[in-house]
CSV table of C-alpha atoms in Angstrom, one decimal:
chain,number,residue,atom,x,y,z
A,26,MET,CA,20.9,-48.9,-3.2
A,27,PRO,CA,19.7,-52.2,-2.7
A,28,ARG,CA,20.0,-53.2,1.2
A,29,GLU,CA,22.6,-56.0,2.0
A,30,GLY,CA,21.2,-59.0,4.1
A,31,MET,CA,17.7,-57.9,3.6
A,32,THR,CA,16.3,-60.4,6.7
A,33,LEU,CA,13.2,-62.8,6.9
A,34,ASP,CA,12.6,-60.9,10.1
A,35,ARG,CA,12.9,-57.3,8.7
A,36,LEU,CA,10.6,-58.3,5.3
A,37,ALA,CA,8.3,-59.3,8.0
A,38,LEU,CA,8.0,-56.1,10.1
A,39,LEU,CA,8.1,-54.1,6.9
A,40,LEU,CA,5.1,-55.8,5.4
A,41,ASP,CA,3.2,-55.8,8.8
A,42,ALA,CA,3.5,-51.8,8.7
A,43,TYR,CA,3.4,-51.1,5.6
A,44,GLY,CA,1.0,-54.2,4.2
A,45,ALA,CA,1.4,-55.8,0.6
A,46,ARG,CA,1.8,-52.9,-2.3
A,47,PRO,CA,5.0,-51.9,-2.9
A,48,GLU,CA,4.4,-48.1,-2.9
A,49,ARG,CA,3.1,-47.8,0.1
A,50,TRP,CA,7.3,-49.8,0.9
A,51,PRO,CA,9.9,-47.3,2.6
A,52,ASP,CA,11.7,-46.3,-0.9
A,53,ALA,CA,15.5,-47.2,1.0
A,54,GLU,CA,14.1,-50.7,1.7
A,55,ARG,CA,12.1,-51.2,-1.5
A,56,GLU,CA,14.6,-52.8,-3.6
A,57,ALA,CA,15.6,-55.2,-1.0
A,58,MET,CA,12.3,-56.5,-0.4
A,59,GLN,CA,11.8,-57.3,-3.8
A,60,ALA,CA,15.0,-59.1,-4.2
A,61,LEU,CA,14.1,-61.0,-1.2
A,62,LEU,CA,10.7,-62.2,-2.2
A,63,GLU,CA,11.9,-63.4,-5.9
A,64,ARG,CA,13.9,-65.8,-4.1
A,65,SER,CA,12.5,-66.8,-0.8
A,66,ALA,CA,9.1,-68.7,-0.4
A,67,GLU,CA,8.4,-67.8,2.9
A,68,ALA,CA,9.0,-64.2,1.7
A,69,ARG,CA,6.1,-64.4,-0.3
A,70,ILE,CA,3.7,-66.9,2.0
A,71,ARG,CA,3.9,-63.6,4.2
A,72,LEU,CA,3.2,-61.6,1.4
A,73,ASP,CA,0.3,-63.1,0.7
A,74,GLU,CA,-0.9,-62.9,4.4
A,75,ALA,CA,-0.4,-58.5,4.0
A,76,ALA,CA,-2.3,-59.0,0.8
A,77,ALA,CA,-5.4,-60.2,2.5
A,78,LEU,CA,-5.2,-58.1,5.2
A,79,ASP,CA,-5.2,-55.1,2.9
A,80,LEU,CA,-8.3,-56.3,1.3
A,81,LEU,CA,-9.9,-56.4,4.4
A,82,LEU,CA,-8.9,-52.9,5.1
A,83,GLU,CA,-10.6,-51.9,2.1
A,84,HIS,CA,-14.0,-53.0,3.5
A,85,ALA,CA,-13.0,-50.1,5.9
A,86,ALA,CA,-14.1,-47.0,3.5
A,87,PRO,CA,-15.4,-44.0,5.5
A,88,ALA,CA,-18.5,-42.1,4.5
A,89,PRO,CA,-18.0,-39.1,2.3
A,90,PRO,CA,-19.1,-35.9,3.7
A,91,SER,CA,-22.5,-34.7,3.7
A,92,ALA,CA,-22.9,-32.0,1.7
A,93,ALA,CA,-24.0,-29.3,3.6
A,94,LEU,CA,-20.4,-29.6,5.7
A,95,ALA,CA,-18.5,-27.8,2.5
A,96,GLU,CA,-21.6,-24.8,2.4
A,97,ARG,CA,-21.3,-24.8,6.2
A,98,ILE,CA,-17.0,-24.3,6.0
A,99,LEU,CA,-17.4,-22.2,3.3
A,100,ALA,CA,-20.2,-19.7,5.0
A,101,GLY,CA,-17.5,-18.5,7.4
A,102,ARG,CA,-14.3,-18.1,4.6
A,103,PRO,CA,-12.7,-15.1,5.0
A,104,ARG,CA,-14.4,-11.7,2.9
A,105,ALA,CA,-12.5,-10.0,0.4
A,106,LYS,CA,-12.0,-6.3,2.1
A,107,LEU,CA,-13.2,-3.2,0.3
A,108,VAL,CA,-10.0,-1.3,-0.8
A,109,PRO,CA,-10.1,2.0,-0.5
A,110,PHE,CA,-8.7,4.5,-3.6
A,111,PRO,CA,-4.7,4.9,-2.7
A,112,VAL,CA,-4.6,8.6,-1.7
A,113,PRO,CA,-1.6,10.1,-0.1
A,114,PRO,CA,-2.3,11.0,3.5
A,115,ARG,CA,-1.9,14.5,3.6
A,116,ARG,CA,-3.8,15.0,0.6
A,117,ARG,CA,-6.8,12.9,2.1
A,118,ALA,CA,-6.5,14.9,4.9
A,119,ARG,CA,-6.9,18.0,3.3
A,120,LEU,CA,-10.2,16.6,0.6
A,121,VAL,CA,-11.5,15.6,4.6
A,122,ALA,CA,-11.2,18.6,5.4
A,123,ALA,CA,-12.7,20.2,2.1
A,124,ILE,CA,-15.7,18.3,2.0
A,125,GLY,CA,-16.8,18.8,5.7
A,126,LEU,CA,-16.4,22.5,4.7
A,127,ALA,CA,-18.5,21.8,1.8
A,128,ALA,CA,-21.2,20.4,3.5
A,129,ALA,CA,-21.0,22.7,6.2
A,130,ALA,CA,-21.8,25.9,3.9
A,131,SER,CA,-24.2,24.1,1.9
A,132,LEU,CA,-26.5,23.8,5.2
A,133,ALA,CA,-25.5,27.3,6.2
A,134,ALA,CA,-27.0,28.3,3.2
A,135,TRP,CA,-30.1,26.2,2.8
A,136,LEU,CA,-30.9,27.8,6.6
A,137,VAL,CA,-30.5,31.1,5.9
A,138,ARG,CA,-32.1,31.3,2.5
A,139,ARG,CA,-34.3,34.7,1.7
A,140,PRO,CA,-37.0,33.1,-0.7
A,141,ALA,CA,-36.7,36.3,-3.1
A,142,GLU,CA,-39.8,34.3,-5.3
A,143,TYR,CA,-42.3,34.7,-2.3
A,144,PRO,CA,-43.0,38.6,-1.7
A,145,ARG,CA,-43.6,40.0,1.4
A,146,LEU,CA,-47.6,42.0,2.0
A,147,GLU,CA,-48.7,44.7,3.9
A,148,PRO,CA,-51.2,43.9,5.8
A,149,ALA,CA,-53.7,46.6,3.5
A,150,ALA,CA,-52.9,44.8,0.9
A,151,LEU,CA,-53.2,41.3,2.4
A,152,ALA,CA,-56.7,43.2,3.5
A,153,GLN,CA,-57.7,43.4,-0.6
A,154,LEU,CA,-56.8,40.3,-1.6
A,155,GLY,CA,-60.9,39.4,-1.9
A,156,GLU,CA,-61.1,42.8,-3.9
A,157,TYR,CA,-59.3,41.2,-6.5
A,158,GLN,CA,-61.0,42.2,-9.8
A,159,THR,CA,-60.5,39.0,-12.6
A,160,PRO,CA,-61.4,40.6,-16.6
A,161,THR,CA,-64.6,39.0,-16.1
A,162,ASP,CA,-65.2,41.2,-13.4
A,163,ALA,CA,-64.6,43.8,-15.7
A,164,LEU,CA,-67.5,42.5,-18.4
A,165,LEU,CA,-69.6,41.5,-16.0
A,166,SER,CA,-69.5,45.0,-14.6
A,167,ALA,CA,-70.9,47.1,-18.0
A,168,ALA,CA,-74.0,48.8,-17.9
A,169,ASP,CA,-76.1,46.9,-20.1
A,170,LEU,CA,-75.5,43.3,-18.7
A,171,ASP,CA,-77.4,42.6,-15.6
A,172,ALA,CA,-75.0,40.0,-13.7
A,173,ASP,CA,-78.4,38.1,-12.7
A,174,ASP,CA,-80.2,37.6,-15.5
A,175,THR,CA,-76.8,36.5,-17.4
A,176,MET,CA,-75.5,34.6,-15.1
A,177,PRO,CA,-76.8,31.2,-14.0
A,178,GLU,CA,-78.5,29.7,-11.1
A,179,PHE,CA,-76.3,30.1,-8.4
A,180,GLY,CA,-76.8,26.4,-6.7
A,181,CYS,CA,-75.3,23.0,-5.8
A,182,ASP,CA,-75.7,20.6,-7.8
A,183,ASP,CA,-72.0,18.1,-7.3
A,184,PRO,CA,-73.7,15.3,-5.6
A,185,ASP,CA,-69.4,15.2,-4.3
A,186,VAL,CA,-69.3,18.2,-2.2
A,187,ASP,CA,-72.2,17.0,0.3
A,188,CYS,CA,-74.9,19.2,-1.4
A,189,ASP,CA,-78.7,19.4,-0.9
A,190,GLU,CA,-80.8,18.4,-3.7
A,191,PRO,CA,-81.0,21.4,-6.4
A,192,ASP,CA,-84.4,23.0,-6.2
A,193,LEU,CA,-84.5,23.8,-9.8
A,194,SER,CA,-88.2,25.9,-9.4
A,195,PRO,CA,-87.6,29.0,-11.1
A,196,ARG,CA,-87.5,32.1,-8.8
A,197,PRO,CA,-87.6,35.5,-9.0
A,198,SER,CA,-84.7,37.9,-9.2
A,199,SER,CA,-84.2,39.7,-5.5
A,200,MET,CA,-83.1,42.5,-7.2
A,201,GLY,CA,-85.5,43.1,-10.0
A,202,PRO,CA,-85.9,42.8,-13.7
A,203,THR,CA,-85.2,46.8,-14.0
A,204,ALA,CA,-82.5,47.0,-11.2
A,205,ARG,CA,-79.2,48.8,-11.7
A,206,LYS,CA,-75.7,48.2,-10.4
A,207,GLU,CA,-74.0,51.1,-9.2
A,208,ILE,CA,-70.8,51.2,-11.2
A,209,PRO,CA,-67.6,52.9,-9.1
A,210,ALA,CA,-66.1,55.5,-10.7
B,5,MET,CA,-3.4,-20.3,0.4
B,6,LEU,CA,-2.2,-16.3,0.1
B,7,ARG,CA,-5.4,-16.2,-2.5
B,8,VAL,CA,-8.0,-17.5,0.6
B,9,GLY,CA,-6.4,-15.2,3.0
B,10,ARG,CA,-7.7,-12.6,0.5
B,11,GLY,CA,-11.0,-13.9,0.2
B,12,ASP,CA,-10.8,-14.9,-2.9
B,13,GLY,CA,-13.9,-17.1,-3.0
B,14,GLU,CA,-13.0,-19.4,-5.6
B,15,ALA,CA,-9.7,-20.1,-3.9
B,16,CYS,CA,-11.4,-21.3,-0.8
B,17,ARG,CA,-13.6,-23.5,-3.0
B,18,LEU,CA,-11.3,-25.5,-4.3
B,19,LEU,CA,-9.3,-25.5,-1.4
B,20,VAL,CA,-12.5,-27.1,0.8
B,21,GLU,CA,-12.8,-29.9,-2.6
B,22,ARG,CA,-9.2,-30.6,-2.7
B,23,HIS,CA,-9.0,-31.5,1.4
B,24,LEU,CA,-12.4,-31.8,2.8
B,25,GLY,CA,-13.1,-35.4,2.5
B,26,ARG,CA,-9.8,-36.8,3.2
B,27,VAL,CA,-9.5,-34.7,6.1
B,28,VAL,CA,-13.4,-35.8,7.3
B,29,ALA,CA,-11.6,-39.5,6.7
B,30,PHE,CA,-8.8,-38.7,8.8
B,31,ALA,CA,-11.0,-37.6,11.4
B,32,SER,CA,-13.6,-40.5,11.2
B,33,ARG,CA,-10.8,-43.1,11.2
B,34,VAL,CA,-9.1,-41.2,14.4
B,35,LEU,CA,-12.5,-40.7,16.1
B,36,GLY,CA,-14.4,-43.6,14.8
B,37,SER,CA,-17.1,-41.3,14.2
B,38,PRO,CA,-18.3,-39.8,11.0
B,39,SER,CA,-20.7,-36.8,12.6
B,40,GLU,CA,-17.3,-36.1,15.2
B,41,ALA,CA,-15.4,-35.9,12.1
B,42,GLU,CA,-18.0,-34.1,10.2
B,43,ASP,CA,-17.2,-31.3,13.2
B,44,VAL,CA,-13.8,-31.6,13.4
B,45,ALA,CA,-13.5,-30.8,9.9
B,46,GLN,CA,-15.6,-27.7,10.1
B,47,ASP,CA,-13.1,-26.7,12.7
B,48,VAL,CA,-10.1,-27.5,11.2
B,49,PHE,CA,-10.9,-25.4,8.1
B,50,ALA,CA,-11.8,-22.6,10.6
B,51,ARG,CA,-8.6,-22.7,11.7
B,52,VAL,CA,-7.3,-22.5,7.6
B,53,TRP,CA,-9.6,-19.0,7.5
B,54,THR,CA,-7.9,-17.5,10.1
B,55,SER,CA,-4.2,-18.9,9.5
B,56,ALA,CA,-4.2,-18.5,5.6
B,57,ALA,CA,-3.1,-14.4,5.8
B,58,SER,CA,-0.5,-14.9,7.2
B,59,TRP,CA,1.1,-18.6,5.5
B,60,ARG,CA,4.3,-18.5,4.3
B,61,PRO,CA,4.6,-21.3,1.3
B,62,GLY,CA,7.5,-23.3,2.0
B,63,SER,CA,7.0,-23.5,5.4
B,64,ALA,CA,5.1,-26.5,6.4
B,65,ARG,CA,3.0,-28.5,3.3
B,66,LEU,CA,-0.4,-28.2,3.5
B,67,THR,CA,-1.7,-31.7,3.9
B,68,THR,CA,1.1,-32.1,6.6
B,69,TRP,CA,-0.9,-28.4,8.4
B,70,LEU,CA,-3.9,-29.8,8.0
B,71,HIS,CA,-3.3,-33.0,9.3
B,72,ARG,CA,-1.6,-32.4,12.2
B,73,VAL,CA,-4.5,-29.9,13.1
B,74,ALA,CA,-7.1,-32.9,12.5
B,75,LEU,CA,-5.1,-34.9,14.6
B,76,ASN,CA,-5.1,-32.1,17.9
B,77,LEU,CA,-8.8,-31.7,17.4
B,78,CYS,CA,-9.3,-35.3,17.0
B,79,LEU,CA,-7.2,-36.6,21.0
B,80,ASP,CA,-8.6,-33.3,22.0
B,81,ARG,CA,-12.3,-35.4,21.6
B,82,LEU,CA,-10.7,-38.7,22.8
B,83,ALA,CA,-9.0,-37.3,26.0
B,84,ARG,CA,-12.5,-36.0,27.0
B,85,ARG,CA,-14.2,-39.0,25.9
B,86,ARG,CA,-11.9,-40.7,28.5
B,87,GLU,CA,-13.3,-38.2,31.4
B,88,ALA,CA,-17.0,-39.5,29.9
B,89,PRO,CA,-16.7,-43.0,28.8
B,90,LEU,CA,-20.2,-44.6,29.1
B,91,GLU,CA,-21.7,-41.5,26.7
B,92,THR,CA,-19.4,-41.3,23.6
B,93,ALA,CA,-17.1,-44.7,23.6
B,94,PRO,CA,-17.5,-46.3,20.5
B,95,GLU,CA,-19.1,-49.9,20.7
B,96,PRO,CA,-16.5,-53.0,21.6
B,97,ALA,CA,-16.2,-55.3,18.4
B,98,ASP,CA,-17.5,-58.7,18.3
B,99,PRO,CA,-15.9,-60.2,15.8
B,100,ARG,CA,-18.9,-63.3,15.7
B,101,PRO,CA,-20.1,-64.1,13.2
B,102,THR,CA,-23.8,-64.3,12.5
B,103,PRO,CA,-25.4,-67.6,12.9
B,104,ALA,CA,-25.9,-68.1,9.3
B,105,GLY,CA,-22.3,-68.1,9.3
B,106,ARG,CA,-21.8,-66.2,6.5
B,107,LEU,CA,-21.2,-62.4,6.4
B,108,GLU,CA,-22.5,-60.6,4.4
B,109,GLU,CA,-20.3,-57.9,2.3
B,110,ALA,CA,-22.0,-54.6,4.2
B,111,GLU,CA,-21.3,-56.4,8.0
B,112,VAL,CA,-17.7,-57.2,7.1
B,113,THR,CA,-17.3,-53.1,6.8
B,114,ARG,CA,-19.5,-52.9,10.0
B,115,VAL,CA,-16.9,-55.4,11.6
B,116,VAL,CA,-13.6,-54.0,10.2
B,117,HIS,CA,-14.5,-50.5,11.2
B,118,ARG,CA,-15.2,-51.7,14.9
B,119,GLU,CA,-12.0,-53.4,15.0
B,120,ILE,CA,-10.2,-50.6,13.5
B,121,ALA,CA,-11.8,-48.6,16.5
B,122,ALA,CA,-11.0,-50.7,19.1
B,123,LEU,CA,-7.3,-50.4,18.5
B,124,PRO,CA,-5.1,-47.9,20.6
B,125,GLU,CA,-5.3,-44.6,19.5
B,126,ARG,CA,-1.9,-44.0,18.5
B,127,GLN,CA,-1.9,-47.4,16.6
B,128,ARG,CA,-5.1,-46.2,15.0
B,129,THR,CA,-3.7,-42.7,14.0
B,130,ALA,CA,-0.7,-44.1,12.0
B,131,LEU,CA,-2.7,-46.9,10.5
B,132,ALA,CA,-5.1,-43.8,9.4
B,133,LEU,CA,-2.4,-41.7,7.8
B,134,CYS,CA,-0.1,-44.4,6.5
B,135,HIS,CA,-3.2,-47.1,5.2
B,136,TYR,CA,-5.4,-44.5,4.6
B,137,GLN,CA,-4.2,-41.6,3.6
B,138,GLY,CA,-1.1,-43.4,2.2
B,139,MET,CA,1.0,-40.9,3.7
B,140,ARG,CA,4.7,-41.5,2.9
B,141,ASN,CA,6.2,-42.5,6.5
B,142,ASP,CA,8.3,-39.4,7.3
B,143,GLU,CA,5.3,-37.2,6.6
B,144,ALA,CA,3.1,-39.7,9.2
B,145,ALA,CA,6.0,-39.8,11.7
B,146,GLU,CA,6.3,-35.5,11.5
B,147,ILE,CA,2.5,-35.7,12.3
B,148,MET,CA,2.1,-38.0,15.4
B,149,ASP,CA,6.3,-36.1,16.2
B,150,ILE,CA,7.5,-39.4,16.4
B,151,THR,CA,10.5,-41.0,15.0
B,152,VAL,CA,10.6,-43.6,11.7
B,153,GLU,CA,11.2,-46.4,13.5
B,154,ALA,CA,8.5,-45.5,16.4
B,155,LEU,CA,6.2,-45.1,13.3
B,156,GLU,CA,6.7,-48.6,12.2
B,157,SER,CA,6.6,-50.3,15.5
B,158,LEU,CA,2.7,-48.7,16.1
B,159,LEU,CA,1.7,-50.1,12.4
B,160,ALA,CA,3.1,-53.3,12.7
B,161,ARG,CA,1.8,-53.5,15.9
B,162,ALA,CA,-1.9,-52.4,14.3
B,163,ARG,CA,-1.9,-54.6,11.5
B,164,ARG,CA,-0.9,-57.8,13.9
B,165,THR,CA,-4.0,-56.8,16.1
B,166,LEU,CA,-6.4,-56.9,13.0
B,167,ARG,CA,-4.7,-59.9,11.5
B,168,GLU,CA,-5.5,-61.5,14.5
B,169,ARG,CA,-9.5,-60.0,15.0
B,170,LEU,CA,-10.3,-60.1,11.6
B,171,ARG,CA,-9.3,-63.8,10.8
B,172,PRO,CA,-12.8,-65.5,11.4
B,173,VAL,CA,-14.4,-62.7,9.2
B,174,ALA,CA,-11.4,-63.2,6.5
B,175,SER,CA,-11.8,-66.9,6.5
B,176,ASP,CA,-16.1,-66.6,6.0
B,177,LEU,CA,-15.4,-63.7,3.2
B,178,LEU,CA,-12.8,-66.1,1.4
B,179,GLU,CA,-16.0,-68.6,1.7
B,180,SER,CA,-18.4,-66.4,0.6
């Protein structure tokens, strides 16, 4: 409903306050203002002055925010929290206890484990390790074989094992060509 | 806001996209300093992040809340400026035209900015809320914690002052 008796002074105050654009005028005053403007030339002069000031004020557009500002702001935003699987409290307590016991039991078993795959050796057996015999030993111990004649000359010819230059000159056998090894019974 | 409070990244980004520019623009007009306005905007959104989880829908419009927080932060800075006026006060307005008598567009902008910055703090705030932020008079009055009649009085005084101070600029602009 239009405000009855809108005066020029009231119109001037409202134009001074809100400017010349009707969408900025108070809802309750707009219709009465428009009615007065239609019938009053003085009112229209005031409207033109307000419009000129509005035009000037439009020159004061603010600078847009810097691109980095939004990123700085978002860097501090709340983060989603990890929500644990919902387990009832009593059951949760039992679960925690069971896990703890299992872990303790595993640790204890590892510490006291008796390694069955590692046989214990008696001292006498340890001393005989150097007399361990292979099938080759058995073959070489045959009576008609002379290990020194059939075996290649022992020498170090692998430069990686830090040996001297091999002496390839033939050397006489230390046991003689007809010596036989005693074969143990 | 509830999604923001839960740490929804997309919701946070949308909130910033929609409101950051307006908050910076408002603070810039109240403070007269774009760099300080960015600091205020950062503080405003820091409060958004801490308050989002407890936001009650219907308790207040978000834009009203944002501007209220921004205004309070601006007023704090303005109060600190008064304690150190020589270091941080904006330059005094000088509406005289250039010797050539005609003002370029950029100069008009500079002069208008200076004249707005020279207004008293409450007039400047009322103008920023109603003219530049496009707020309704009741919303602007709520943000400033004053009546609508008091708001209209501040607006009218601000615009009358600007009309007088910008008259030389207006005539040069019309001539050019």
